[in-house]
Each structure stands twice: as C-alpha cells, then as structure tokens.
Amino acid sequence: MKTDFDFPSKYLIGPVVFRPDFNAQADVMSANQAWSLFFTAGQEDKALGFNTEAGRFFTNLLLALGAAGVLWAVLFNNAV
C-alpha cells in the first residue's frame, strides 16, 4: 500500500500558532480564526469555518455581556 500522506510529525501535535505556515501568513486574522483558536486552545484555526457570522456573533456576545455587566454594576450600586 502506497500513500502520499507525508507530514512532518513535529507539526502535527503542536498548536497551530507555532506552525511555520501559520506564522508566515501576511493576512490579517479574521474573527472566526481568533475565536476558533480561543475555543480550541490554539489547536485549530478553522474550527468555526469560513462564515464570518459566527465570529461576529461571539464578538457581539462578548461586548453585550460586558455592557450588561457594567450596566448591572452601575444600577446595583445606585440602588443600594
């Protein structure tokens, strides 16, 4: 059985952010790539796919939670 599946083993186990092909990119990282790296602890940058709506959803969710926390703290401190 002959296969053409030849990957260097040192790049298969480590996080994707330390692979040479990831660091050699001149492209700007998208929100999907950033959230994928966050959720997979740096192991995969394409876990959420290429649809930009997922990245925007998690970014807006984080901003909404932060705003709700600040608003809750201001209202709670004024009420007590």
PDB file of C-alpha atoms in Angstrom:
ATOM      1  CA  MET A   1       0.000   0.000   0.000  1.00  0.00           C
ATOM      2  CA  LYS A   2       1.474   3.316  -1.060  1.00  0.00           C
ATOM      3  CA  THR A   3       0.265   6.631   0.309  1.00  0.00           C
ATOM      4  CA  ASP A   4       1.348  10.174  -0.396  1.00  0.00           C
ATOM      5  CA  PHE A   5       0.368  11.276   3.090  1.00  0.00           C
ATOM      6  CA  ASP A   6       3.698  12.600   4.354  1.00  0.00           C
ATOM      7  CA  PHE A   7       3.509  15.242   7.072  1.00  0.00           C
ATOM      8  CA  PRO A   8       6.391  16.117   9.376  1.00  0.00           C
ATOM      9  CA  SER A   9       5.405  14.702  12.742  1.00  0.00           C
ATOM     10  CA  LYS A  10       6.658  17.656  14.763  1.00  0.00           C
ATOM     11  CA  TYR A  11       3.965  19.926  13.235  1.00  0.00           C
ATOM     12  CA  LEU A  12       1.003  17.605  13.737  1.00  0.00           C
ATOM     13  CA  ILE A  13       0.750  17.618  17.533  1.00  0.00           C
ATOM     14  CA  GLY A  14       1.675  21.190  18.452  1.00  0.00           C
ATOM     15  CA  PRO A  15      -0.631  24.186  18.427  1.00  0.00           C
ATOM     16  CA  VAL A  16      -1.371  25.769  15.065  1.00  0.00           C
ATOM     17  CA  VAL A  17       0.037  29.144  16.137  1.00  0.00           C
ATOM     18  CA  PHE A  18       3.552  27.695  16.316  1.00  0.00           C
ATOM     19  CA  ARG A  19       3.482  26.126  12.854  1.00  0.00           C
ATOM     20  CA  PRO A  20       5.671  27.899  10.286  1.00  0.00           C
ATOM     21  CA  ASP A  21       2.924  28.146   7.660  1.00  0.00           C
ATOM     22  CA  PHE A  22       0.588  29.911  10.109  1.00  0.00           C
ATOM     23  CA  ASN A  23       3.189  32.481  11.143  1.00  0.00           C
ATOM     24  CA  ALA A  24       4.319  33.122   7.565  1.00  0.00           C
ATOM     25  CA  GLN A  25       0.933  34.496   6.524  1.00  0.00           C
ATOM     26  CA  ALA A  26       0.747  38.196   5.786  1.00  0.00           C
ATOM     27  CA  ASP A  27      -3.051  38.170   6.046  1.00  0.00           C
ATOM     28  CA  VAL A  28      -4.968  39.750   8.881  1.00  0.00           C
ATOM     29  CA  MET A  29      -6.555  37.219  11.222  1.00  0.00           C
ATOM     30  CA  SER A  30     -10.340  37.109  10.987  1.00  0.00           C
ATOM     31  CA  ALA A  31     -12.722  36.981  13.919  1.00  0.00           C
ATOM     32  CA  ASN A  32     -13.538  33.357  13.083  1.00  0.00           C
ATOM     33  CA  GLN A  33      -9.884  32.377  13.259  1.00  0.00           C
ATOM     34  CA  ALA A  34      -9.419  34.196  16.554  1.00  0.00           C
ATOM     35  CA  TRP A  35     -12.483  32.593  18.165  1.00  0.00           C
ATOM     36  CA  SER A  36     -11.544  29.175  16.775  1.00  0.00           C
ATOM     37  CA  LEU A  37      -8.100  29.476  18.332  1.00  0.00           C
ATOM     38  CA  PHE A  38      -9.682  30.561  21.613  1.00  0.00           C
ATOM     39  CA  PHE A  39     -12.229  27.720  21.760  1.00  0.00           C
ATOM     40  CA  THR A  40      -9.729  25.029  20.719  1.00  0.00           C
ATOM     41  CA  ALA A  41      -6.887  26.368  22.914  1.00  0.00           C
ATOM     42  CA  GLY A  42      -4.733  27.199  19.904  1.00  0.00           C
ATOM     43  CA  GLN A  43      -5.062  23.801  18.248  1.00  0.00           C
ATOM     44  CA  GLU A  44      -7.155  24.713  15.181  1.00  0.00           C
ATOM     45  CA  ASP A  45      -7.867  27.986  13.418  1.00  0.00           C
ATOM     46  CA  LYS A  46     -10.599  26.739  11.086  1.00  0.00           C
ATOM     47  CA  ALA A  47     -12.954  25.089  13.599  1.00  0.00           C
ATOM     48  CA  LEU A  48     -15.736  27.640  13.024  1.00  0.00           C
ATOM     49  CA  GLY A  49     -15.393  27.508   9.251  1.00  0.00           C
ATOM     50  CA  PHE A  50     -15.206  30.457   6.904  1.00  0.00           C
ATOM     51  CA  ASN A  51     -18.595  32.052   7.575  1.00  0.00           C
ATOM     52  CA  THR A  52     -17.991  35.469   9.148  1.00  0.00           C
ATOM     53  CA  GLU A  53     -21.312  35.488  11.030  1.00  0.00           C
ATOM     54  CA  ALA A  54     -20.058  33.120  13.746  1.00  0.00           C
ATOM     55  CA  GLY A  55     -17.108  35.366  14.560  1.00  0.00           C
ATOM     56  CA  ARG A  56     -19.310  38.445  14.630  1.00  0.00           C
ATOM     57  CA  PHE A  57     -21.828  36.666  16.863  1.00  0.00           C
ATOM     58  CA  PHE A  58     -19.239  35.747  19.505  1.00  0.00           C
ATOM     59  CA  THR A  59     -17.646  39.208  19.363  1.00  0.00           C
ATOM     60  CA  ASN A  60     -21.002  40.941  19.779  1.00  0.00           C
ATOM     61  CA  LEU A  61     -21.991  38.491  22.525  1.00  0.00           C
ATOM     62  CA  LEU A  62     -18.811  39.333  24.433  1.00  0.00           C
ATOM     63  CA  LEU A  63     -19.450  43.067  24.040  1.00  0.00           C
ATOM     64  CA  ALA A  64     -23.089  42.677  25.126  1.00  0.00           C
ATOM     65  CA  LEU A  65     -22.092  40.694  28.220  1.00  0.00           C
ATOM     66  CA  GLY A  66     -19.540  43.354  29.139  1.00  0.00           C
ATOM     67  CA  ALA A  67     -22.051  46.173  28.656  1.00  0.00           C
ATOM     68  CA  ALA A  68     -24.689  44.300  30.653  1.00  0.00           C
ATOM     69  CA  GLY A  69     -22.184  43.734  33.461  1.00  0.00           C
ATOM     70  CA  VAL A  70     -21.257  47.408  33.604  1.00  0.00           C
ATOM     71  CA  LEU A  71     -24.903  48.466  33.495  1.00  0.00           C
ATOM     72  CA  TRP A  72     -25.779  45.974  36.236  1.00  0.00           C
ATOM     73  CA  ALA A  73     -22.938  47.237  38.446  1.00  0.00           C
ATOM     74  CA  VAL A  74     -23.964  50.873  37.979  1.00  0.00           C
ATOM     75  CA  LEU A  75     -27.631  50.174  38.709  1.00  0.00           C
ATOM     76  CA  PHE A  76     -26.859  47.908  41.664  1.00  0.00           C
ATOM     77  CA  ASN A  77     -24.503  50.407  43.276  1.00  0.00           C
ATOM     78  CA  ASN A  78     -27.035  53.237  42.896  1.00  0.00           C
ATOM     79  CA  ALA A  79     -29.914  51.177  44.290  1.00  0.00           C
ATOM     80  CA  VAL A  80     -28.127  50.126  47.476  1.00  0.00           C
TER      81      VAL A  80
END
